[in-house]
Amino acid sequence: MKLAWPREFPGVHHYGIEEEKAVLEVVRNRAPFRYYGLKRPKFVAALERQAREFYGARYALAVNSGTGALMTAMTALGIGPWDEVIVPAFMWVSTVGSVVSANAIPVLCEVDESFTMNCADLEKKITPRTKLIVPVHMAGAPCDMKSVMAIARRRNIAVLEDCAQCNGGSFAGQKVGTFGDVGMFSLQINKNCTSGEGGLLVSNNQQLYLQLNAAHDIGVPWIDDLPNTIAVQAGWGAGRRMSDLSGALAWEQLKKLPLIVRRMRVSKRRIKAMLATTSGLAFRQIHDRAGDTGCFLIMLLRDEQCARAASSRMSQAGLPNSRLAEYGMHIYYNILQLVKKAPLSLAGNPWNLRANARSIYSYAKGACPRSDELFARAILVPVPSVLTAQQEKAAAKIIREAVG
Ligand SMILES: Cc1ncc(COP(=O)(O)O)c(C=O)c1O
């Protein structure tokens, strides 16, 4: 019999009466805009307060998506033509896309066996033009933020943490997102908690927060009731405010995030324990197991052929999985617009801006050979937040048989 595996969307499984009530309140108050309505809106502001407390950051800003959060951060951090931004080979198209949208050049960095930024390669990729490092806490687990921050601080380079896939995760007891200059989260439906669409930015730097606020909205910070034109030099905003409807959902979901993460972590730990003695099977290394949110299991097989065979057997038995090499726009060489250096507009930027014309940048398969080798023999299995003990056992059995 085929396995019945719940869809991977961790947050929506936990939608309940709380989310319903909050959304209804917005509708009844005729107050879907975050700053004013027929009655006073409250949810986005409450979400930002809650986020400050939850992540342990001095400032939090809600935006309309994770991609919007990344682009807002690029503007606030002053990334532009001439700049190189280092991103890992395993990320999401928006991570590199936000660099390109700032007319800057993405520079790829290898991943290590944790499938996050390889710090030895990071050092090698830094040049006098490196303006920003973007560690991505991929597939639920944290990067080695101690090493990333040590390198960045020594070289005086800013850090933007992409925590879209690791909401609620931590490294050495500190929440991801709070190590770098700015941290961003996504609240899209696949993420650990969700309002369907939405994003969060956190920072401990007041000036940066004001710049984020200005960049996400109207070019000057808008805090409480009135735009404040004094605190930062006026620029151009991008209309990325969060609506109070999304705020209502996100506020309730953030309260549930610890529970959701706990469920995924426990299920993942149990499945791994059942597979501990399976020969020919290894797991990705995790820099801090206590900080892993558990939403994905990444397995490493002996070689590409074994991975292909095992992946197809798992699919036949009903266990959703992806070979990392084929995991869509998460892998640099599958991002066609990157490989082809597609222009941002008909003006043809950023790679052929005169400043960037040295054609040393390559994004085709082979640009990160160490990562390519890992992707080829890695399989990713989503770990839903509502697994029963029976489903966990069935999954372990399918994986064992598929590998064997
Ligand atoms: C690593 C990573 N960064 C950024 C994003 C962008 O988030 P959103 O879909 O909310 O724009 C995603 C979402 O898929 C992601 O996985």
GROMACS .gro file of C-alpha atoms and ligand atoms in nm:
model
  420
    1MET     CA    1   0.000   0.000   0.000
    2LYS     CA    2   0.124   0.349  -0.086
    3LEU     CA    3   0.224   0.573   0.201
    4ALA     CA    4  -0.014   0.858   0.288
    5TRP     CA    5   0.229   1.145   0.351
    6PRO     CA    6   0.089   1.484   0.459
    7ARG     CA    7   0.166   1.785   0.236
    8GLU     CA    8   0.480   1.957   0.360
    9PHE     CA    9   0.331   2.303   0.436
   10PRO     CA   10   0.419   2.311   0.808
   11GLY     CA   11   0.216   2.616   0.918
   12VAL     CA   12  -0.123   2.567   0.755
   13HIS     CA   13  -0.170   2.229   0.923
   14HIS     CA   14  -0.191   2.427   1.246
   15TYR     CA   15  -0.442   2.690   1.131
   16GLY     CA   16  -0.726   2.693   1.380
   17ILE     CA   17  -0.986   2.905   1.548
   18GLU     CA   18  -0.716   3.160   1.647
   19GLU     CA   19  -0.630   3.244   1.285
   20GLU     CA   20  -1.000   3.253   1.192
   21LYS     CA   21  -1.081   3.497   1.473
   22ALA     CA   22  -0.790   3.726   1.393
   23VAL     CA   23  -0.876   3.748   1.021
   24LEU     CA   24  -1.242   3.805   1.102
   25GLU     CA   25  -1.148   4.088   1.336
   26VAL     CA   26  -0.964   4.265   1.053
   27VAL     CA   27  -1.264   4.227   0.823
   28ARG     CA   28  -1.516   4.336   1.087
   29ASN     CA   29  -1.302   4.637   1.180
   30ARG     CA   30  -1.272   4.735   0.814
   31ALA     CA   31  -0.902   4.780   0.886
   32PRO     CA   32  -0.694   4.577   0.638
   33PHE     CA   33  -0.425   4.849   0.602
   34ARG     CA   34  -0.152   4.847   0.865
   35TYR     CA   35  -0.157   5.217   0.956
   36TYR     CA   36  -0.527   5.315   0.959
   37GLY     CA   37  -0.882   5.196   0.883
   38LEU     CA   38  -1.237   5.248   1.001
   39LYS     CA   39  -1.118   5.111   1.335
   40ARG     CA   40  -0.756   5.113   1.443
   41PRO     CA   41  -0.558   4.823   1.291
   42LYS     CA   42  -0.329   4.633   1.524
   43PHE     CA   43  -0.191   4.310   1.381
   44VAL     CA   44   0.119   4.409   1.182
   45ALA     CA   45   0.237   4.630   1.469
   46ALA     CA   46   0.169   4.345   1.713
   47LEU     CA   47   0.354   4.101   1.488
   48GLU     CA   48   0.660   4.328   1.481
   49ARG     CA   49   0.656   4.357   1.862
   50GLN     CA   50   0.622   3.981   1.893
   51ALA     CA   51   0.902   3.926   1.638
   52ARG     CA   52   1.140   4.151   1.833
   53GLU     CA   53   1.079   3.942   2.140
   54PHE     CA   54   1.080   3.603   1.968
   55TYR     CA   55   1.403   3.654   1.772
   56GLY     CA   56   1.569   3.871   2.036
   57ALA     CA   57   1.631   4.161   1.798
   58ARG     CA   58   1.595   4.532   1.872
   59TYR     CA   59   1.404   4.603   1.551
   60ALA     CA   60   1.161   4.405   1.333
   61LEU     CA   61   0.983   4.504   1.015
   62ALA     CA   62   0.703   4.311   0.843
   63VAL     CA   63   0.702   4.314   0.462
   64ASN     CA   64   0.500   4.152   0.184
   65SER     CA   65   0.726   3.855   0.103
   66GLY     CA   66   1.064   3.698   0.164
   67THR     CA   67   1.182   3.817  -0.176
   68GLY     CA   68   1.061   4.166  -0.087
   69ALA     CA   69   1.257   4.139   0.238
   70LEU     CA   70   1.577   4.046   0.052
   71MET     CA   71   1.537   4.327  -0.200
   72THR     CA   72   1.458   4.576   0.075
   73ALA     CA   73   1.772   4.470   0.260
   74MET     CA   74   1.985   4.516  -0.054
   75THR     CA   75   1.863   4.875  -0.083
   76ALA     CA   76   1.906   4.949   0.287
   77LEU     CA   77   2.257   4.804   0.288
   78GLY     CA   78   2.351   5.022  -0.008
   79ILE     CA   79   2.428   4.736  -0.246
   80GLY     CA   80   2.468   4.849  -0.607
   81PRO     CA   81   2.675   4.840  -0.927
   82TRP     CA   82   3.043   4.761  -0.859
   83ASP     CA   83   2.953   4.538  -0.566
   84GLU     CA   84   3.001   4.164  -0.539
   85VAL     CA   85   2.771   3.969  -0.309
   86ILE     CA   86   2.866   3.617  -0.200
   87VAL     CA   87   2.585   3.359  -0.199
   88PRO     CA   88   2.606   2.982  -0.149
   89ALA     CA   89   2.551   2.733  -0.434
   90PHE     CA   90   2.238   2.602  -0.256
   91MET     CA   91   1.979   2.877  -0.200
   92TRP     CA   92   1.669   2.999  -0.380
   93VAL     CA   93   1.637   3.202  -0.698
   94SER     CA   94   1.526   3.504  -0.489
   95THR     CA   95   1.854   3.504  -0.299
   96VAL     CA   96   2.057   3.566  -0.616
   97GLY     CA   97   1.768   3.755  -0.778
   98SER     CA   98   1.777   4.018  -0.506
   99VAL     CA   99   2.148   4.073  -0.576
  100VAL     CA  100   2.082   4.114  -0.948
  101SER     CA  101   1.789   4.345  -0.874
  102ALA     CA  102   2.038   4.575  -0.701
  103ASN     CA  103   2.254   4.568  -1.015
  104ALA     CA  104   2.522   4.389  -0.818
  105ILE     CA  105   2.707   4.070  -0.908
  106PRO     CA  106   2.636   3.740  -0.731
  107VAL     CA  107   2.951   3.540  -0.656
  108LEU     CA  108   2.892   3.172  -0.582
  109CYS     CA  109   3.042   3.000  -0.281
  110GLU     CA  110   3.064   2.623  -0.231
  111VAL     CA  111   2.854   2.447   0.033
  112ASP     CA  112   2.999   2.195   0.276
  113GLU     CA  113   2.840   1.869   0.394
  114SER     CA  114   2.588   2.070   0.595
  115PHE     CA  115   2.465   2.209   0.258
  116THR     CA  116   2.525   2.561   0.388
  117MET     CA  117   2.805   2.809   0.319
  118ASN     CA  118   3.150   2.652   0.310
  119CYS     CA  119   3.359   2.897   0.511
  120ALA     CA  120   3.693   2.788   0.365
  121ASP     CA  121   3.560   2.870   0.018
  122LEU     CA  122   3.397   3.190   0.146
  123GLU     CA  123   3.742   3.326   0.236
  124LYS     CA  124   3.866   3.248  -0.114
  125LYS     CA  125   3.574   3.424  -0.282
  126ILE     CA  126   3.624   3.758  -0.106
  127THR     CA  127   3.771   4.034  -0.326
  128PRO     CA  128   3.812   4.409  -0.272
  129ARG     CA  129   3.468   4.444  -0.433
  130THR     CA  130   3.287   4.216  -0.187
  131LYS     CA  131   3.025   4.428  -0.015
  132LEU     CA  132   2.797   4.166   0.135
  133ILE     CA  133   2.787   3.800   0.242
  134VAL     CA  134   2.451   3.619   0.235
  135PRO     CA  135   2.463   3.295   0.437
  136VAL     CA  136   2.148   3.091   0.372
  137HIS     CA  137   2.022   2.865   0.651
  138MET     CA  138   1.907   2.604   0.405
  139ALA     CA  139   1.648   2.329   0.436
  140GLY     CA  140   1.583   2.396   0.803
  141ALA     CA  141   1.935   2.396   0.946
  142PRO     CA  142   2.168   2.677   1.055
  143CYS     CA  143   2.496   2.782   0.896
  144ASP     CA  144   2.811   2.799   1.106
  145MET     CA  145   2.743   3.160   1.198
  146LYS     CA  146   3.042   3.184   1.430
  147SER     CA  147   3.281   3.128   1.138
  148VAL     CA  148   3.080   3.340   0.892
  149MET     CA  149   3.072   3.634   1.133
  150ALA     CA  150   3.442   3.601   1.222
  151ILE     CA  151   3.535   3.623   0.852
  152ALA     CA  152   3.291   3.908   0.783
  153ARG     CA  153   3.400   4.118   1.081
  154ARG     CA  154   3.769   4.065   1.010
  155ARG     CA  155   3.718   4.189   0.653
  156ASN     CA  156   3.460   4.453   0.745
  157ILE     CA  157   3.191   4.309   0.516
  158ALA     CA  158   2.816   4.330   0.590
  159VAL     CA  159   2.611   4.011   0.646
  160LEU     CA  160   2.249   3.949   0.546
  161GLU     CA  161   2.113   3.619   0.679
  162ASP     CA  162   1.857   3.444   0.457
  163CYS     CA  163   1.650   3.254   0.714
  164ALA     CA  164   1.352   3.186   0.485
  165GLN     CA  165   1.388   2.810   0.533
  166CYS     CA  166   1.494   2.812   0.897
  167ASN     CA  167   1.235   3.017   1.084
  168GLY     CA  168   1.262   2.932   1.453
  169GLY     CA  169   1.610   2.784   1.411
  170SER     CA  170   1.915   2.882   1.612
  171PHE     CA  171   2.292   2.849   1.627
  172ALA     CA  172   2.471   2.815   1.962
  173GLY     CA  173   2.152   2.911   2.144
  174GLN     CA  174   2.096   3.232   1.946
  175LYS     CA  175   1.814   3.266   1.693
  176VAL     CA  176   1.925   3.271   1.329
  177GLY     CA  177   1.872   3.614   1.177
  178THR     CA  178   2.030   3.798   1.469
  179PHE     CA  179   2.399   3.734   1.394
  180GLY     CA  180   2.437   3.947   1.083
  181ASP     CA  181   2.356   4.311   1.017
  182VAL     CA  182   2.011   4.209   0.891
  183GLY     CA  183   1.813   3.882   0.902
  184MET     CA  184   1.517   3.799   0.679
  185PHE     CA  185   1.236   3.543   0.701
  186SER     CA  186   0.964   3.429   0.460
  187LEU     CA  187   0.605   3.357   0.560
  188GLN     CA  188   0.516   3.193   0.228
  189ILE     CA  189   0.307   2.874   0.247
  190ASN     CA  190   0.601   2.628   0.235
  191LYS     CA  191   0.768   2.788   0.536
  192ASN     CA  192   0.765   2.689   0.904
  193CYS     CA  193   0.492   2.942   0.983
  194THR     CA  194   0.285   3.116   0.722
  195SER     CA  195   0.043   3.386   0.625
  196GLY     CA  196   0.043   3.261   0.266
  197GLU     CA  197   0.265   3.551   0.163
  198GLY     CA  198   0.475   3.771   0.387
  199GLY     CA  199   0.821   3.839   0.518
  200LEU     CA  200   1.006   3.972   0.821
  201LEU     CA  201   1.329   4.166   0.859
  202VAL     CA  202   1.519   4.191   1.187
  203SER     CA  203   1.817   4.404   1.286
  204ASN     CA  204   1.986   4.539   1.596
  205ASN     CA  205   2.101   4.854   1.419
  206GLN     CA  206   1.868   5.153   1.447
  207GLN     CA  207   1.996   5.338   1.142
  208LEU     CA  208   1.969   5.023   0.933
  209TYR     CA  209   1.615   4.965   1.058
  210LEU     CA  210   1.516   5.316   0.949
  211GLN     CA  211   1.670   5.249   0.608
  212LEU     CA  212   1.485   4.917   0.582
  213ASN     CA  213   1.162   5.088   0.679
  214ALA     CA  214   1.215   5.359   0.417
  215ALA     CA  215   1.319   5.115   0.143
  216HIS     CA  216   1.024   4.879   0.193
  217ASP     CA  217   0.762   5.149   0.166
  218ILE     CA  218   0.780   5.510   0.044
  219GLY     CA  219   1.148   5.605   0.060
  220VAL     CA  220   1.129   5.762   0.405
  221PRO     CA  221   1.056   5.574   0.729
  222TRP     CA  222   0.689   5.548   0.823
  223ILE     CA  223   0.664   5.466   1.190
  224ASP     CA  224   0.338   5.484   1.385
  225ASP     CA  225   0.099   5.722   1.218
  226LEU     CA  226   0.317   5.953   1.015
  227PRO     CA  227   0.594   5.928   0.759
  228ASN     CA  228   0.909   6.064   0.920
  229THR     CA  229   1.116   6.249   0.665
  230ILE     CA  230   1.404   6.343   0.893
  231ALA     CA  231   1.572   6.023   1.010
  232VAL     CA  232   1.725   5.906   0.682
  233GLN     CA  233   1.809   6.069   0.356
  234ALA     CA  234   1.502   6.036   0.132
  235GLY     CA  235   1.529   5.760  -0.130
  236TRP     CA  236   1.288   5.550  -0.334
  237GLY     CA  237   1.065   5.296  -0.164
  238ALA     CA  238   0.924   4.982  -0.317
  239GLY     CA  239   0.566   4.945  -0.192
  240ARG     CA  240   0.630   4.629   0.007
  241ARG     CA  241   0.413   4.692   0.315
  242MET     CA  242   0.242   4.399   0.484
  243SER     CA  243  -0.139   4.414   0.498
  244ASP     CA  244  -0.307   4.375   0.836
  245LEU     CA  245  -0.484   4.064   0.701
  246SER     CA  246  -0.147   3.892   0.653
  247GLY     CA  247  -0.039   4.041   0.984
  248ALA     CA  248  -0.334   3.874   1.159
  249LEU     CA  249  -0.238   3.531   1.026
  250ALA     CA  250   0.133   3.580   1.083
  251TRP     CA  251   0.079   3.699   1.440
  252GLU     CA  252  -0.109   3.384   1.533
  253GLN     CA  253   0.134   3.162   1.343
  254LEU     CA  254   0.444   3.306   1.508
  255LYS     CA  255   0.293   3.210   1.844
  256LYS     CA  256   0.265   2.852   1.716
  257LEU     CA  257   0.610   2.838   1.559
  258PRO     CA  258   0.785   2.675   1.859
  259LEU     CA  259   0.527   2.396   1.861
  260ILE     CA  260   0.550   2.345   1.484
  261VAL     CA  261   0.930   2.331   1.496
  262ARG     CA  262   0.923   2.093   1.792
  263ARG     CA  263   0.698   1.851   1.603
  264MET     CA  264   0.921   1.848   1.294
  265ARG     CA  265   1.239   1.817   1.499
  266VAL     CA  266   1.106   1.521   1.695
  267SER     CA  267   0.980   1.341   1.382
  268LYS     CA  268   1.310   1.396   1.204
  269ARG     CA  269   1.508   1.272   1.505
  270ARG     CA  270   1.296   0.957   1.527
  271ILE     CA  271   1.325   0.881   1.155
  272LYS     CA  272   1.702   0.931   1.167
  273ALA     CA  273   1.731   0.706   1.470
  274MET     CA  274   1.546   0.428   1.287
  275LEU     CA  275   1.793   0.462   0.996
  276ALA     CA  276   2.108   0.487   1.208
  277THR     CA  277   2.248   0.149   1.109
  278THR     CA  278   2.148   0.152   0.741
  279SER     CA  279   2.461   0.088   0.539
  280GLY     CA  280   2.533   0.308   0.239
  281LEU     CA  281   2.336   0.593   0.393
  282ALA     CA  282   2.473   0.906   0.563
  283PHE     CA  283   2.304   1.227   0.671
  284ARG     CA  284   2.409   1.582   0.610
  285GLN     CA  285   2.613   1.733   0.889
  286ILE     CA  286   2.429   1.984   1.104
  287HIS     CA  287   2.631   2.270   1.258
  288ASP     CA  288   2.406   2.280   1.563
  289ARG     CA  289   2.155   1.997   1.599
  290ALA     CA  290   1.963   2.175   1.873
  291GLY     CA  291   1.906   2.463   1.632
  292ASP     CA  292   1.782   2.252   1.339
  293THR     CA  293   1.413   2.320   1.268
  294GLY     CA  294   1.375   1.967   1.130
  295CYS     CA  295   1.165   2.050   0.824
  296PHE     CA  296   1.386   1.850   0.585
  297LEU     CA  297   1.594   1.537   0.600
  298ILE     CA  298   1.892   1.538   0.363
  299MET     CA  299   2.054   1.202   0.299
  300LEU     CA  300   2.382   1.132   0.124
  301LEU     CA  301   2.427   0.815  -0.077
  302ARG     CA  302   2.748   0.663  -0.208
  303ASP     CA  303   2.722   0.807  -0.557
  304GLU     CA  304   2.485   0.958  -0.810
  305GLN     CA  305   2.368   0.622  -0.942
  306CYS     CA  306   2.268   0.501  -0.594
  307ALA     CA  307   2.091   0.832  -0.529
  308ARG     CA  308   1.894   0.810  -0.854
  309ALA     CA  309   1.783   0.452  -0.783
  310ALA     CA  310   1.693   0.520  -0.419
  311SER     CA  311   1.502   0.837  -0.504
  312SER     CA  312   1.294   0.661  -0.765
  313ARG     CA  313   1.216   0.370  -0.531
  314MET     CA  314   1.105   0.612  -0.260
  315SER     CA  315   0.877   0.792  -0.506
  316GLN     CA  316   0.725   0.462  -0.616
  317ALA     CA  317   0.649   0.379  -0.253
  318GLY     CA  318   0.479   0.717  -0.207
  319LEU     CA  319   0.748   0.904  -0.011
  320PRO     CA  320   0.793   1.255  -0.160
  321ASN     CA  321   1.159   1.334  -0.216
  322SER     CA  322   1.389   1.523  -0.451
  323ARG     CA  323   1.737   1.454  -0.567
  324LEU     CA  324   1.914   1.777  -0.477
  325ALA     CA  325   2.071   1.799  -0.822
  326GLU     CA  326   1.718   1.828  -0.961
  327TYR     CA  327   1.577   2.042  -0.682
  328GLY     CA  328   1.467   2.324  -0.914
  329MET     CA  329   1.574   2.680  -0.859
  330HIS     CA  330   1.746   2.601  -0.529
  331ILE     CA  331   2.059   2.484  -0.710
  332TYR     CA  332   2.264   2.751  -0.889
  333TYR     CA  333   2.299   2.568  -1.220
  334ASN     CA  334   1.923   2.509  -1.245
  335ILE     CA  335   1.858   2.886  -1.230
  336LEU     CA  336   1.856   2.952  -1.603
  337GLN     CA  337   1.838   3.330  -1.578
  338LEU     CA  338   2.153   3.317  -1.365
  339VAL     CA  339   2.342   3.076  -1.589
  340LYS     CA  340   2.250   3.286  -1.893
  341LYS     CA  341   2.310   3.614  -1.705
  342ALA     CA  342   1.969   3.735  -1.816
  343PRO     CA  343   1.946   4.113  -1.814
  344LEU     CA  344   1.744   4.289  -1.550
  345SER     CA  345   1.596   4.517  -1.815
  346LEU     CA  346   1.646   4.594  -2.183
  347ALA     CA  347   1.933   4.817  -2.071
  348GLY     CA  348   2.114   4.492  -2.014
  349ASN     CA  349   2.244   4.511  -1.661
  350PRO     CA  350   2.415   4.413  -1.434
  351TRP     CA  351   2.677   4.189  -1.597
  352ASN     CA  352   2.739   4.414  -1.891
  353LEU     CA  353   2.750   4.737  -1.697
  354ARG     CA  354   3.090   4.869  -1.792
  355ALA     CA  355   3.206   4.843  -1.431
  356ASN     CA  356   3.126   4.473  -1.427
  357ALA     CA  357   3.238   4.379  -1.774
  358ARG     CA  358   3.529   4.153  -1.677
  359SER     CA  359   3.368   3.825  -1.781
  360ILE     CA  360   3.509   3.627  -1.490
  361TYR     CA  361   3.170   3.532  -1.355
  362SER     CA  362   3.032   3.188  -1.435
  363TYR     CA  363   2.723   3.017  -1.300
  364ALA     CA  364   2.701   2.705  -1.516
  365LYS     CA  365   2.732   2.357  -1.368
  366GLY     CA  366   3.094   2.312  -1.270
  367ALA     CA  367   3.132   2.657  -1.111
  368CYS     CA  368   3.115   2.490  -0.767
  369PRO     CA  369   3.251   2.138  -0.825
  370ARG     CA  370   3.258   2.036  -0.459
  371SER     CA  371   2.890   2.130  -0.421
  372ASP     CA  372   2.799   1.961  -0.752
  373GLU     CA  373   2.943   1.634  -0.623
  374LEU     CA  374   2.733   1.661  -0.305
  375PHE     CA  375   2.414   1.760  -0.490
  376ALA     CA  376   2.450   1.460  -0.723
  377ARG     CA  377   2.428   1.204  -0.443
  378ALA     CA  378   2.195   1.385  -0.204
  379ILE     CA  379   1.823   1.325  -0.154
  380LEU     CA  380   1.592   1.559   0.033
  381VAL     CA  381   1.275   1.442   0.207
  382PRO     CA  382   1.031   1.693   0.359
  383VAL     CA  383   0.935   1.622   0.721
  384PRO     CA  384   0.578   1.747   0.777
  385SER     CA  385   0.474   1.893   1.112
  386VAL     CA  386   0.188   1.647   1.165
  387LEU     CA  387   0.345   1.302   1.126
  388THR     CA  388   0.214   1.010   1.326
  389ALA     CA  389   0.450   0.750   1.475
  390GLN     CA  390   0.318   0.507   1.214
  391GLN     CA  391   0.400   0.739   0.926
  392GLU     CA  392   0.750   0.795   1.068
  393LYS     CA  393   0.804   0.419   1.088
  394ALA     CA  394   0.669   0.364   0.738
  395ALA     CA  395   0.899   0.636   0.598
  396ALA     CA  396   1.204   0.482   0.766
  397LYS     CA  397   1.114   0.143   0.622
  398ILE     CA  398   1.072   0.287   0.270
  399ILE     CA  399   1.408   0.467   0.292
  400ARG     CA  400   1.586   0.156   0.428
  401GLU     CA  401   1.448  -0.060   0.148
  402ALA     CA  402   1.514   0.204  -0.117
  403VAL     CA  403   1.877   0.239  -0.013
  404GLY     CA  404   1.930  -0.132   0.027
  405LIG     C1  405   1.608   3.038   0.083
  405LIG     C2  406   1.493   3.126   0.041
  405LIG     N1  407   1.513   3.259   0.034
  405LIG     C3  408   1.414   3.343  -0.002
  405LIG     C4  409   1.287   3.297  -0.031
  405LIG     C5  410   1.183   3.393  -0.078
  405LIG     O1  411   1.068   3.397  -0.002
  405LIG     P1  412   0.924   3.430  -0.065
  405LIG     O2  413   0.876   3.311  -0.138
  405LIG     O3  414   0.841   3.465   0.055
  405LIG     O4  415   0.942   3.548  -0.156
  405LIG     C6  416   1.262   3.160  -0.022
  405LIG     C7  417   1.125   3.108  -0.049
  405LIG     O5  418   1.095   3.020  -0.118
  405LIG     C8  419   1.367   3.071   0.013
  405LIG     O6  420   1.349   2.939   0.018
   0.00000   0.00000   0.00000
